[in-house]
mmCIF file of C-alpha atoms in Angstrom:
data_model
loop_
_atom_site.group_PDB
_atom_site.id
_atom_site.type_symbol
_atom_site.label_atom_id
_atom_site.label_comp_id
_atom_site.label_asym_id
_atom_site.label_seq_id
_atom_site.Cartn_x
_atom_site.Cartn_y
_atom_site.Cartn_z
ATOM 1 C CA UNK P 381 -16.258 35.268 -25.287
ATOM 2 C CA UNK P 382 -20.171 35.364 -23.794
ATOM 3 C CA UNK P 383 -21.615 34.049 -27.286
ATOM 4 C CA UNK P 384 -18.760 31.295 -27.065
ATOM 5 C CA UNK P 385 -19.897 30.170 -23.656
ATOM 6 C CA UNK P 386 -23.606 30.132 -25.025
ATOM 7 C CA UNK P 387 -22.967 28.098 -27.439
ATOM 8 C CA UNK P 388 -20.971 25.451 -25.589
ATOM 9 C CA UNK P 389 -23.636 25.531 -23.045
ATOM 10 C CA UNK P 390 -26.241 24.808 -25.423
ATOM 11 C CA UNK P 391 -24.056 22.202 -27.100
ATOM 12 C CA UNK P 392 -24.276 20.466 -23.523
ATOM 13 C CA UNK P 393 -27.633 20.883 -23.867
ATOM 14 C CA UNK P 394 -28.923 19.587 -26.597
ATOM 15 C CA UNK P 395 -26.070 16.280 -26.377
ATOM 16 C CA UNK P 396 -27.152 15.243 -23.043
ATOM 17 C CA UNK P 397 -31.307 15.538 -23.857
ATOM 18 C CA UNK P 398 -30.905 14.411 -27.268
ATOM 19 C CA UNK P 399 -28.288 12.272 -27.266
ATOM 20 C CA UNK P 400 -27.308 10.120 -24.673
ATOM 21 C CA UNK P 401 -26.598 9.916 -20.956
ATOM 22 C CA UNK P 402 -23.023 12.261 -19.573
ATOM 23 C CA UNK P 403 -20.468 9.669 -18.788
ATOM 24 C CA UNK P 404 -18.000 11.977 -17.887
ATOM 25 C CA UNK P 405 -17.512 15.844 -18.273
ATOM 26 C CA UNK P 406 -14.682 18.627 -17.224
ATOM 27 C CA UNK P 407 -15.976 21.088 -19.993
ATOM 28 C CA UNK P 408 -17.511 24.343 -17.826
ATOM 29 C CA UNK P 409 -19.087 27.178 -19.442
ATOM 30 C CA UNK P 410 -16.753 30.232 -19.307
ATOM 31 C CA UNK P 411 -14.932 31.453 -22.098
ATOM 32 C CA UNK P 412 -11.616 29.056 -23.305
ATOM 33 C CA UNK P 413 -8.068 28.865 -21.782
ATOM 34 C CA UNK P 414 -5.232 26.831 -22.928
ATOM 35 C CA UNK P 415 -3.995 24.107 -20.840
ATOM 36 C CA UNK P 416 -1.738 21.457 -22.837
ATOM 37 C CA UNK P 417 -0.401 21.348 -26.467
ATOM 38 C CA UNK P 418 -0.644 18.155 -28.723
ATOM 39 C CA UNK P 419 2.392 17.749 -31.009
ATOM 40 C CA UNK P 420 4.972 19.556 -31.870
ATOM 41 C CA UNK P 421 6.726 21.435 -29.120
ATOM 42 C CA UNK P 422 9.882 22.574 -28.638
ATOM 43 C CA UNK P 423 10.966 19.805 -31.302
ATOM 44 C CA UNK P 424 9.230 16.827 -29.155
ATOM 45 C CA UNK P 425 5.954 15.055 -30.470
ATOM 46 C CA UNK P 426 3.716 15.497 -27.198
ATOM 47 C CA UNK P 427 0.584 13.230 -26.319
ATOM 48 C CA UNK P 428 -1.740 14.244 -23.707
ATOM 49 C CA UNK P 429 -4.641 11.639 -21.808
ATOM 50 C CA UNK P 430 -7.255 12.513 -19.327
ATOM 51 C CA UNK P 431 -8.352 10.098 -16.546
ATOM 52 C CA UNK P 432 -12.270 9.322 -16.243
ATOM 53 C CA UNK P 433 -13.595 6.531 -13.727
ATOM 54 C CA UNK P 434 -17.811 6.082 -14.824
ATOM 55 C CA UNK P 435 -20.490 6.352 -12.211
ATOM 56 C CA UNK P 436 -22.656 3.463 -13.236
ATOM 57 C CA UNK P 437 -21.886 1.188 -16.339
ATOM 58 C CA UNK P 438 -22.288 2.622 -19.483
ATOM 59 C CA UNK P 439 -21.925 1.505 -23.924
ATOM 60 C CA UNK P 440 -20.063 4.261 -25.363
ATOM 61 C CA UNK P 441 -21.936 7.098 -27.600
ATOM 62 C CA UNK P 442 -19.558 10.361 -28.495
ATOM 63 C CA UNK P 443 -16.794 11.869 -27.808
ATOM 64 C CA UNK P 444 -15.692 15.574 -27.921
ATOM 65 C CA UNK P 445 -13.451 18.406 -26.698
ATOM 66 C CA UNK P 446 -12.217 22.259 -27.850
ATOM 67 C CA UNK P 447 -9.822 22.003 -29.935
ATOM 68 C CA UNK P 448 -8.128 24.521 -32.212
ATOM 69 C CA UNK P 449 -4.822 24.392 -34.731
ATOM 70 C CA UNK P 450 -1.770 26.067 -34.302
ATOM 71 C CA UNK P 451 0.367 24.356 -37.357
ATOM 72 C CA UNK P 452 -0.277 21.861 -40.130
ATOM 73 C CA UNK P 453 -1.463 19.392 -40.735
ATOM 74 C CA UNK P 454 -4.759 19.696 -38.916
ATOM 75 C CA UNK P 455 -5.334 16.312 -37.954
ATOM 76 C CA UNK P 456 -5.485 14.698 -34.591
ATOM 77 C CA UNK P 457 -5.926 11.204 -33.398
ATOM 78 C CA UNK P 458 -8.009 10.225 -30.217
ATOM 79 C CA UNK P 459 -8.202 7.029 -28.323
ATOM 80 C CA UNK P 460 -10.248 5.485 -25.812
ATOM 81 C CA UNK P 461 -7.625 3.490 -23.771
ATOM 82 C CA UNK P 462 -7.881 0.742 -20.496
ATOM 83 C CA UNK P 463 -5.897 1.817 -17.421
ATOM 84 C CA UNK P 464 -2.774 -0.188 -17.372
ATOM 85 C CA UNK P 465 -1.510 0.430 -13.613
ATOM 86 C CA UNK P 466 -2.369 3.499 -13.216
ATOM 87 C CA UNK P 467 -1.488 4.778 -16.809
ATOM 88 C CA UNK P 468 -2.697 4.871 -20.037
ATOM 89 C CA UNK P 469 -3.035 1.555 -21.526
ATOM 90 C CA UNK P 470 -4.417 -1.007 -24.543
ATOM 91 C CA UNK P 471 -6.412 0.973 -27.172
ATOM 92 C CA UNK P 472 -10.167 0.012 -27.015
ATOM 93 C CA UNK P 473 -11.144 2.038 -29.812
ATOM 94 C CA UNK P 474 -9.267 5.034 -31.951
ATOM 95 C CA UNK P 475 -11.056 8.025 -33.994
ATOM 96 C CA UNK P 476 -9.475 10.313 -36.494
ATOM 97 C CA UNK P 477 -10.073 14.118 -36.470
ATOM 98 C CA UNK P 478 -9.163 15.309 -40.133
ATOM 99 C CA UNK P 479 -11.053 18.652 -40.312
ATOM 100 C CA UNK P 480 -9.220 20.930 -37.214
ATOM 101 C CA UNK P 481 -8.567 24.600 -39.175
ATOM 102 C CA UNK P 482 -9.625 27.319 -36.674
ATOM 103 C CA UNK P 483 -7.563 29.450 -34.389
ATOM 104 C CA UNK P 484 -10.266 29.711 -31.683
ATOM 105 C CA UNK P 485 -11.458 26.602 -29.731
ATOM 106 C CA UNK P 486 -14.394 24.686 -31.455
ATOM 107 C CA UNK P 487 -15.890 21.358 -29.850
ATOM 108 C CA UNK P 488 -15.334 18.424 -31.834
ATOM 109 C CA UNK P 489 -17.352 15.595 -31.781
ATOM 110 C CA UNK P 490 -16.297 11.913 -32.331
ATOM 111 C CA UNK P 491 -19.125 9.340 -33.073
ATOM 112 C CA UNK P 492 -18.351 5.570 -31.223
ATOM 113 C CA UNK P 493 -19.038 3.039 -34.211
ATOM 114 C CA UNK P 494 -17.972 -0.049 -31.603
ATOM 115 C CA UNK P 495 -19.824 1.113 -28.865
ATOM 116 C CA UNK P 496 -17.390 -0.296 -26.073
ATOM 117 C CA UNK P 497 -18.533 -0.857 -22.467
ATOM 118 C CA UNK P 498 -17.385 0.961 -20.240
ATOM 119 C CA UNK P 499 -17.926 -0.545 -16.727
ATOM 120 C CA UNK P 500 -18.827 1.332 -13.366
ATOM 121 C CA UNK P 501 -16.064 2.403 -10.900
ATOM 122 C CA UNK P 502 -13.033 1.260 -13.693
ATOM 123 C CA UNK P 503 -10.424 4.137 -14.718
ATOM 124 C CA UNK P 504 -9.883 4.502 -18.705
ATOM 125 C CA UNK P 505 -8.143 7.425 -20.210
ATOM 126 C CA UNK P 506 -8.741 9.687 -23.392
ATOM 127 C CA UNK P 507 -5.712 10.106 -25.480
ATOM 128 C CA UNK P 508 -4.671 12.909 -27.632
ATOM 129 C CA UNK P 509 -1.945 12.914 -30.657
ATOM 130 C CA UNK P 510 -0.764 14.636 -33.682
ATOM 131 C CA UNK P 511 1.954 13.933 -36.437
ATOM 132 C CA UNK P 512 4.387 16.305 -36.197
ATOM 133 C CA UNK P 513 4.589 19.002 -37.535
ATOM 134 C CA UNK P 514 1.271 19.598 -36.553
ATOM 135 C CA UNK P 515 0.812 21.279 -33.286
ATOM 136 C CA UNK P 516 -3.137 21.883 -31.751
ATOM 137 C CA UNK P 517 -4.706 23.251 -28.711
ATOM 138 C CA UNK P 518 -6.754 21.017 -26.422
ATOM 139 C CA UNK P 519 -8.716 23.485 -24.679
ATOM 140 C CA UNK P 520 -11.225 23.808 -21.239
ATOM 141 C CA UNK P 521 -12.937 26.793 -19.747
ATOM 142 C CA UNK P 522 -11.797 28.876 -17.308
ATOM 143 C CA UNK P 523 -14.210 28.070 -14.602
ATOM 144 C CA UNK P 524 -13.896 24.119 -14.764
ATOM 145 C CA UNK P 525 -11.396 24.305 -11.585
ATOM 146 C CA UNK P 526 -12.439 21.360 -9.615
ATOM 147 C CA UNK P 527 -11.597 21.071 -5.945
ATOM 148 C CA UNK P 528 -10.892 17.588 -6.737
ATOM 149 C CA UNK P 529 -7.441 17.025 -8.655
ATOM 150 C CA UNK P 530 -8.264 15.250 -11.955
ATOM 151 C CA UNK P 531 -5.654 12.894 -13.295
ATOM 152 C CA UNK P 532 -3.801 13.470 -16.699
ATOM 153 C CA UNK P 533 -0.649 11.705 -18.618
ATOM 154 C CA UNK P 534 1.475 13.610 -21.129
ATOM 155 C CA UNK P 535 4.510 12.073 -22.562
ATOM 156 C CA UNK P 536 6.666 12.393 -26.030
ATOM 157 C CA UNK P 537 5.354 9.976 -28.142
ATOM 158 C CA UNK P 538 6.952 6.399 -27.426
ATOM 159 C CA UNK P 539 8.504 7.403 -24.082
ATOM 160 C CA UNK P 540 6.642 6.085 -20.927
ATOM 161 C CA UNK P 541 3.833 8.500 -19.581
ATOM 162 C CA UNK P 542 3.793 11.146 -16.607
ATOM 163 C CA UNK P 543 1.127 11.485 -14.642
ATOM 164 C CA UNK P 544 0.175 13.925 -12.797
ATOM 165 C CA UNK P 545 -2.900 15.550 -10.312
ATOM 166 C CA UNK P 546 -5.048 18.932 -11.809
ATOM 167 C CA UNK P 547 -7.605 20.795 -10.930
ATOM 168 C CA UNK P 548 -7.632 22.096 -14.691
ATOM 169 C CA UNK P 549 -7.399 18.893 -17.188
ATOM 170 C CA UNK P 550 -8.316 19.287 -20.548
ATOM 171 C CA UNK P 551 -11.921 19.237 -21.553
ATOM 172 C CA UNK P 552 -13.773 16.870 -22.731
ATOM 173 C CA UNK P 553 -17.536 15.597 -22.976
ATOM 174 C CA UNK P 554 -18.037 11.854 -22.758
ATOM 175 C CA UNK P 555 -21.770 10.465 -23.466
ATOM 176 C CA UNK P 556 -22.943 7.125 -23.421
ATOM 177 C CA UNK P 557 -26.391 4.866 -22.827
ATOM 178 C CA UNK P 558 -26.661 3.440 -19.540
ATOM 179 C CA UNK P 559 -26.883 -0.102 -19.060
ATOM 180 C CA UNK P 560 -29.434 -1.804 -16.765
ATOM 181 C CA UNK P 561 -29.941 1.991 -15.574
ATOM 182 C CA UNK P 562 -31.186 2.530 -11.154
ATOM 183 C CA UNK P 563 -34.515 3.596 -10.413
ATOM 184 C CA UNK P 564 -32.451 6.635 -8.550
ATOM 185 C CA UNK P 565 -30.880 7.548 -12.228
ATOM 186 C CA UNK P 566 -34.140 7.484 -14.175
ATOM 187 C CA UNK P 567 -35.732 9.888 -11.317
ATOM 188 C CA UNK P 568 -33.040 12.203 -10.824
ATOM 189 C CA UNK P 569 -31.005 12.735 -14.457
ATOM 190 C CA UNK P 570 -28.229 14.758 -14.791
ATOM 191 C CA UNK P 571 -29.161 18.538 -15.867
ATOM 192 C CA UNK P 572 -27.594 21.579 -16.852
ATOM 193 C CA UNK P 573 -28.308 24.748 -15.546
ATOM 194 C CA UNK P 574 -26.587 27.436 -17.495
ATOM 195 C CA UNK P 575 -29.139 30.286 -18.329
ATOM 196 C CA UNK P 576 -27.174 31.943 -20.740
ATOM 197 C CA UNK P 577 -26.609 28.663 -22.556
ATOM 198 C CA UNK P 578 -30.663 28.020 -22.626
ATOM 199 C CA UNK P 579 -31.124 31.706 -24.338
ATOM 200 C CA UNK P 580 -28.637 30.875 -27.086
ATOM 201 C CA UNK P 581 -30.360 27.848 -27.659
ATOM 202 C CA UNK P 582 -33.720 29.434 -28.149
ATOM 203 C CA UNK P 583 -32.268 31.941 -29.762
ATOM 204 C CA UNK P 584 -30.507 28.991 -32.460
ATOM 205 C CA UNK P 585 -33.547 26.899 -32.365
#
């Protein structure tokens, strides 16, 4: 559990200095729960979206979040999505996940080829789905509680969503470059402080 938490600290890490800018992040640094199933479940096809609402105005780099597999096939499909009334919405852009096989969370990363822009102060949503039969785990940590209810949707696929208030959402790491970035963003980035992380990364690199 420890050497998990390292490495998804250092994963943080190393994305948001070598990467691109954090648009948006639940993912903590404690060892992995289970929150919501994508899938198959109890013989209903279930989607599952996060909320996330920018800081400043961003193009759109990467994308990932724990996942792990549960049943076959072990492919997932993730979409970037406008808010639509307070609900998931129109797709903006949609990635494929083909290569989900382990039974432990692992952070899988999605690449933007379109590079949307995602504007300050606007709600989008991240969508998760799976052809049944396959059934997959969309992870967080255990100490990513927030005080502050995050917003997620789950619905059976082509029913209308359900939305509801959480202080545990599923996690997921959005990075991006900042456009026309503040004098008060250059000066003060956003850092990670997780000491066990930065010995697993020395310890890697």
């Amino acid at each position: 559990m420890q050497r998990r938490s390292w490495f998804l600290c250092g994963f943080l890490l190393v994305s948001t200095q070598l990467l691109a800018e954090v648009v948006w992040n639940t993912i903590g640094s404690g060892s992995f729960v289970v929150p919501v199933l994508v899938g198959l479940q109890d013989g209903k096809n279930l989607e599952w979206a996060i909320a996330l609402r920018p800081s400043a105005t961003y193009t759109l780099t990467s994308i990932a979040l724990p996942l792990s597999l549960r049943s076959r096939p072990n492919a997932m499909t993730l979409a970037l999505v406008t808010d639509a009334d307070g609900v998931p919405g129109t797709p903006i852009e949609t990635f494929r996940i083909k290569d989900v096989n382990t039974t432990e969370p692992v952070i899988y990363t999605v690449t933007s080829v379109n590079h949307p822009r995602l504007e300050a102060n606007t709600q989008y949503w991240i969508i998760a789905g799976a052809i049944s039969p396959t059934e997959m785990t969309w992870s967080n940590t255990a100490d990513s509680w927030s005080a502050n209810a995050r917003l997620e949707a789950f619905r059976e696929k082509g029913h209308p969503w359900s939305v509801i208030a959480d202080p545990y959402v599923p996690g997921v790491l959005v990075l991006g470059r900042e456009i026309n970035p503040t004098v008060a963003s250059k000066s003060n980035p956003e850092r990670f402080t997780c000491a066990s992380g930065q010995r697993d990364l020395d310890e890697r690199f």
